[in-house]
Tab-separated table of C-alpha atoms in Angstrom:
chain	number	residue	atom	x	y	z
A	421	UNK	CA	-0.028	-0.087	0.091
A	422	UNK	CA	1.438	3.418	-1.121
A	423	UNK	CA	2.366	5.660	1.733
A	424	UNK	CA	3.866	8.931	3.028
A	425	UNK	CA	7.398	8.713	4.178
A	426	UNK	CA	9.769	11.421	6.298
A	427	UNK	CA	13.446	12.060	6.359
A	428	UNK	CA	15.106	11.698	8.940
A	429	UNK	CA	13.242	10.016	11.419
A	430	UNK	CA	14.867	12.351	14.272
A	431	UNK	CA	17.228	15.338	13.876
A	432	UNK	CA	18.799	17.174	16.861
A	433	UNK	CA	20.003	20.662	16.074
A	434	UNK	CA	21.269	24.063	17.853
A	435	UNK	CA	19.447	26.715	18.163
A	436	UNK	CA	19.470	29.383	15.189
A	437	UNK	CA	20.315	26.616	12.949
A	438	UNK	CA	18.502	26.050	9.905
A	439	UNK	CA	16.824	22.179	9.394
A	440	UNK	CA	15.071	20.916	6.458
A	441	UNK	CA	12.368	18.378	7.045
A	442	UNK	CA	11.952	16.082	4.208
A	443	UNK	CA	8.571	14.225	2.765
A	444	UNK	CA	7.842	11.745	-0.223
A	445	UNK	CA	3.933	12.018	-0.194
A	446	UNK	CA	1.672	9.561	-2.170
A	447	UNK	CA	2.593	9.540	-5.906
A	448	UNK	CA	-0.791	10.623	-7.238
A	449	UNK	CA	-1.787	12.908	-4.368
A	450	UNK	CA	-2.403	16.732	-5.100
A	451	UNK	CA	-2.270	18.261	-1.731
A	452	UNK	CA	0.386	18.278	0.869
A	453	UNK	CA	0.751	19.443	4.440
A	454	UNK	CA	2.922	19.954	7.391
A	455	UNK	CA	1.403	19.578	11.288
A	456	UNK	CA	3.153	19.656	14.273
A	457	UNK	CA	2.901	17.983	17.827
A	458	UNK	CA	4.524	19.493	20.584
A	459	UNK	CA	5.195	16.764	23.034
A	460	UNK	CA	2.064	16.247	25.209
A	461	UNK	CA	-0.056	18.976	23.160
A	462	UNK	CA	-2.482	18.412	20.355
A	463	UNK	CA	-1.401	18.095	16.575
A	464	UNK	CA	-1.321	21.419	14.772
A	465	UNK	CA	-1.921	22.744	11.429
A	466	UNK	CA	1.287	24.457	9.774
A	467	UNK	CA	0.551	25.229	6.137
A	468	UNK	CA	-1.115	23.059	3.106
A	469	UNK	CA	0.362	23.473	-0.404
A	470	UNK	CA	-1.375	22.922	-3.743
A	471	UNK	CA	-0.082	23.625	-7.468
A	472	UNK	CA	3.145	24.658	-6.090
A	473	UNK	CA	1.923	27.417	-3.946
A	474	UNK	CA	0.825	27.514	-0.279
A	475	UNK	CA	-2.973	27.756	0.001
A	476	UNK	CA	-3.223	28.274	3.537
A	477	UNK	CA	-0.863	28.591	6.467
A	478	UNK	CA	-1.698	29.015	10.212
A	479	UNK	CA	-0.377	31.367	12.459
A	480	UNK	CA	2.226	29.549	13.498
A	481	UNK	CA	3.938	29.345	10.026
A	482	UNK	CA	5.546	32.728	10.287
A	483	UNK	CA	8.887	34.217	8.162
A	484	UNK	CA	11.018	31.238	9.527
A	485	UNK	CA	9.136	28.607	7.983
A	486	UNK	CA	9.107	27.710	4.076
A	487	UNK	CA	7.930	25.092	2.005
A	488	UNK	CA	8.738	23.946	-1.231
A	489	UNK	CA	8.195	20.907	-3.728
A	490	UNK	CA	11.691	20.894	-5.574
A	491	UNK	CA	10.745	17.907	-7.766
A	492	UNK	CA	8.107	15.905	-8.517
A	493	UNK	CA	8.378	13.757	-5.523
A	494	UNK	CA	9.896	15.420	-2.440
A	495	UNK	CA	7.892	18.265	-0.147
A	496	UNK	CA	10.076	19.795	2.247
A	497	UNK	CA	9.465	22.198	5.520
A	498	UNK	CA	12.544	24.489	5.898
A	499	UNK	CA	12.923	26.399	9.132
A	500	UNK	CA	15.189	29.023	8.929
A	501	UNK	CA	16.649	29.806	12.229
A	502	UNK	CA	15.413	27.532	14.562
A	503	UNK	CA	14.216	28.039	18.346
A	504	UNK	CA	14.009	26.022	21.452
A	505	UNK	CA	10.088	26.235	20.920
A	506	UNK	CA	10.188	24.556	17.461
A	507	UNK	CA	11.328	21.568	19.161
A	508	UNK	CA	8.145	19.390	18.027
A	509	UNK	CA	7.293	16.242	16.097
A	510	UNK	CA	6.808	17.389	12.426
A	511	UNK	CA	4.061	15.478	10.302
A	512	UNK	CA	3.769	15.496	6.701
A	513	UNK	CA	0.449	14.510	4.810
A	514	UNK	CA	-1.108	14.025	1.438
A	515	UNK	CA	-4.506	14.237	0.042
A	516	UNK	CA	-5.675	13.132	-3.354
A	517	UNK	CA	-8.892	15.171	-4.258
A	518	UNK	CA	-9.352	18.535	-3.864
A	519	UNK	CA	-10.840	21.104	-1.561
A	520	UNK	CA	-14.554	20.414	-0.016
A	521	UNK	CA	-13.946	16.614	-0.738
A	522	UNK	CA	-14.185	14.277	2.339
A	523	UNK	CA	-11.222	11.949	1.028
A	524	UNK	CA	-8.550	11.160	3.804
A	525	UNK	CA	-5.307	12.659	4.299
A	526	UNK	CA	-2.360	10.287	4.762
A	527	UNK	CA	-0.280	10.936	7.522
A	528	UNK	CA	4.171	10.337	7.381
A	529	UNK	CA	5.491	9.115	10.403
A	530	UNK	CA	7.168	11.854	11.387
A	531	UNK	CA	10.384	13.845	12.320
A	532	UNK	CA	11.029	14.440	15.467
A	533	UNK	CA	12.905	17.782	15.907
A	534	UNK	CA	14.999	18.818	19.029
A	535	UNK	CA	16.566	22.160	19.294
A	536	UNK	CA	18.908	22.642	21.928
B	1257	UNK	CA	-12.265	27.420	23.402
B	1258	UNK	CA	-11.924	23.834	22.114
B	1259	UNK	CA	-13.915	22.992	19.014
B	1260	UNK	CA	-12.952	19.045	19.319
B	1261	UNK	CA	-13.474	17.606	22.446
B	1262	UNK	CA	-12.633	14.120	23.553
B	1263	UNK	CA	-13.166	12.181	26.341
B	1264	UNK	CA	-11.692	10.358	28.336
B	1265	UNK	CA	-8.044	11.748	28.195
B	1266	UNK	CA	-6.759	8.583	29.494
B	1267	UNK	CA	-8.274	5.096	29.570
B	1268	UNK	CA	-6.655	2.125	31.121
B	1269	UNK	CA	-8.382	-1.222	30.146
B	1270	UNK	CA	-8.085	-5.132	30.698
B	1271	UNK	CA	-7.384	-7.098	27.719
B	1272	UNK	CA	-10.633	-8.457	25.992
B	1273	UNK	CA	-12.705	-5.456	27.261
B	1274	UNK	CA	-14.875	-3.377	25.044
B	1275	UNK	CA	-13.567	0.398	24.561
B	1276	UNK	CA	-15.255	3.553	23.858
B	1277	UNK	CA	-13.913	6.725	23.171
B	1278	UNK	CA	-15.981	9.676	22.343
B	1279	UNK	CA	-15.756	13.021	20.336
B	1280	UNK	CA	-17.724	16.091	20.498
B	1281	UNK	CA	-17.341	18.825	18.159
B	1282	UNK	CA	-18.823	22.333	18.042
B	1283	UNK	CA	-18.511	23.428	14.634
B	1284	UNK	CA	-20.514	22.319	11.431
B	1285	UNK	CA	-18.809	19.504	9.564
B	1286	UNK	CA	-18.472	17.441	6.268
B	1287	UNK	CA	-16.507	14.502	7.635
B	1288	UNK	CA	-15.067	13.358	11.028
B	1289	UNK	CA	-11.762	11.902	11.256
B	1290	UNK	CA	-10.384	9.177	13.684
B	1291	UNK	CA	-6.515	8.907	13.778
B	1292	UNK	CA	-4.273	6.708	15.861
B	1293	UNK	CA	-1.118	7.720	17.102
B	1294	UNK	CA	1.399	5.201	18.038
B	1295	UNK	CA	3.781	5.317	20.995
B	1296	UNK	CA	6.759	6.112	18.801
B	1297	UNK	CA	4.409	9.232	17.524
B	1298	UNK	CA	3.549	8.260	13.833
B	1299	UNK	CA	-0.099	9.054	13.068
B	1300	UNK	CA	-2.550	6.595	11.190
B	1301	UNK	CA	-5.679	7.468	9.929
B	1302	UNK	CA	-8.396	4.804	11.028
B	1303	UNK	CA	-11.512	6.416	9.756
B	1304	UNK	CA	-13.309	8.848	8.127
B	1305	UNK	CA	-17.027	9.435	8.121
B	1306	UNK	CA	-19.560	11.827	7.267
B	1307	UNK	CA	-22.710	9.541	8.646
B	1308	UNK	CA	-23.865	6.057	10.131
B	1309	UNK	CA	-21.350	3.634	11.264
B	1310	UNK	CA	-18.060	2.295	9.771
B	1311	UNK	CA	-16.500	-0.739	10.966
B	1312	UNK	CA	-12.804	-2.248	10.578
B	1313	UNK	CA	-11.836	-5.255	11.991
B	1314	UNK	CA	-12.561	-4.681	15.915
B	1315	UNK	CA	-12.577	-0.990	15.551
B	1316	UNK	CA	-16.225	0.508	15.109
B	1317	UNK	CA	-16.679	4.455	14.276
B	1318	UNK	CA	-20.069	6.025	14.777
B	1319	UNK	CA	-21.262	9.555	13.975
B	1320	UNK	CA	-24.416	11.407	14.945
B	1321	UNK	CA	-24.470	14.786	12.827
B	1322	UNK	CA	-27.360	16.153	14.447
B	1323	UNK	CA	-25.869	15.546	18.180
B	1324	UNK	CA	-22.197	16.684	16.810
B	1325	UNK	CA	-21.066	13.631	18.290
B	1326	UNK	CA	-18.830	10.542	17.282
B	1327	UNK	CA	-17.579	7.434	19.175
B	1328	UNK	CA	-14.922	4.997	18.552
B	1329	UNK	CA	-15.389	1.598	19.615
B	1330	UNK	CA	-12.795	-1.008	20.176
B	1331	UNK	CA	-14.027	-4.639	20.543
B	1332	UNK	CA	-12.196	-7.126	22.216
B	1333	UNK	CA	-9.257	-4.717	23.116
B	1334	UNK	CA	-5.619	-6.268	22.896
B	1335	UNK	CA	-2.655	-4.543	24.251
B	1336	UNK	CA	-1.369	-3.734	20.718
B	1337	UNK	CA	-4.523	-1.459	20.665
B	1338	UNK	CA	-2.636	1.004	23.503
B	1339	UNK	CA	-1.747	4.262	21.352
B	1340	UNK	CA	-3.470	7.704	21.417
B	1341	UNK	CA	-6.723	8.017	19.593
B	1342	UNK	CA	-7.376	11.476	18.107
B	1343	UNK	CA	-10.470	13.028	16.548
B	1344	UNK	CA	-10.291	15.662	14.270
B	1345	UNK	CA	-12.690	17.433	11.920
B	1346	UNK	CA	-11.783	19.747	9.161
B	1347	UNK	CA	-12.741	23.208	8.860
B	1348	UNK	CA	-15.505	24.461	6.611
B	1349	UNK	CA	-13.363	26.528	4.808
B	1350	UNK	CA	-10.107	25.350	3.438
B	1351	UNK	CA	-8.098	22.144	4.133
B	1352	UNK	CA	-6.761	22.623	8.261
B	1353	UNK	CA	-8.053	20.324	10.630
B	1354	UNK	CA	-9.436	20.756	14.411
B	1355	UNK	CA	-7.970	18.351	16.284
B	1356	UNK	CA	-8.958	17.191	19.566
B	1357	UNK	CA	-6.160	16.337	22.776
B	1358	UNK	CA	-6.451	12.703	22.237
B	1359	UNK	CA	-7.195	9.888	24.310
B	1360	UNK	CA	-4.437	7.727	25.602
B	1361	UNK	CA	-5.416	4.063	25.860
B	1362	UNK	CA	-3.449	1.519	27.751
B	1363	UNK	CA	-4.968	-2.234	27.057
B	1364	UNK	CA	-3.388	-4.296	30.165
B	1365	UNK	CA	-2.490	-8.090	29.440
């Protein structure tokens, strides 16, 4: 069964460093998402991406964050200058159909980011 | 204000017990999702439902749109069912979700 994959599974970085989290969505999916979950808290939406541009973003997704689909398969989340509070599990998800559909988002296994 | 409320927050059950996790929401929805988060953190989508009931193996999900309530049931629970179960509803505009805080289930052998 096709699945969303994410790399790395874990990343430790120094505060102020840039990190890039990578995701390979399911190949025929059109919508892509990043979510994060700070330890012990709810999953939070960060951004959605469609047709090579951001379609929505939350207030969490400030100028430190950016997303890119550099080729036909990868979907990346970049944090330019990490802060301690960026430590969280980051989930990528993808969906086949467009807005308004009730189709399922498929989640990746997550990248656990620790900022020291 | 939480748009999605789950109960209980924590649940411990003996193997074999019938388990019910509840989700109430305050927003209009087109569908509701039940997700399972494994101890390692990975998230799996269990169900997406917009009406009635769905069954997958020992898992059953029901939804009552009028009452804005959904339940996830696990029959004949097993230790491998131990996980956090999250209820999520999509916002009516756009692609975001409202997530519940999750129910942490531990099934003891």
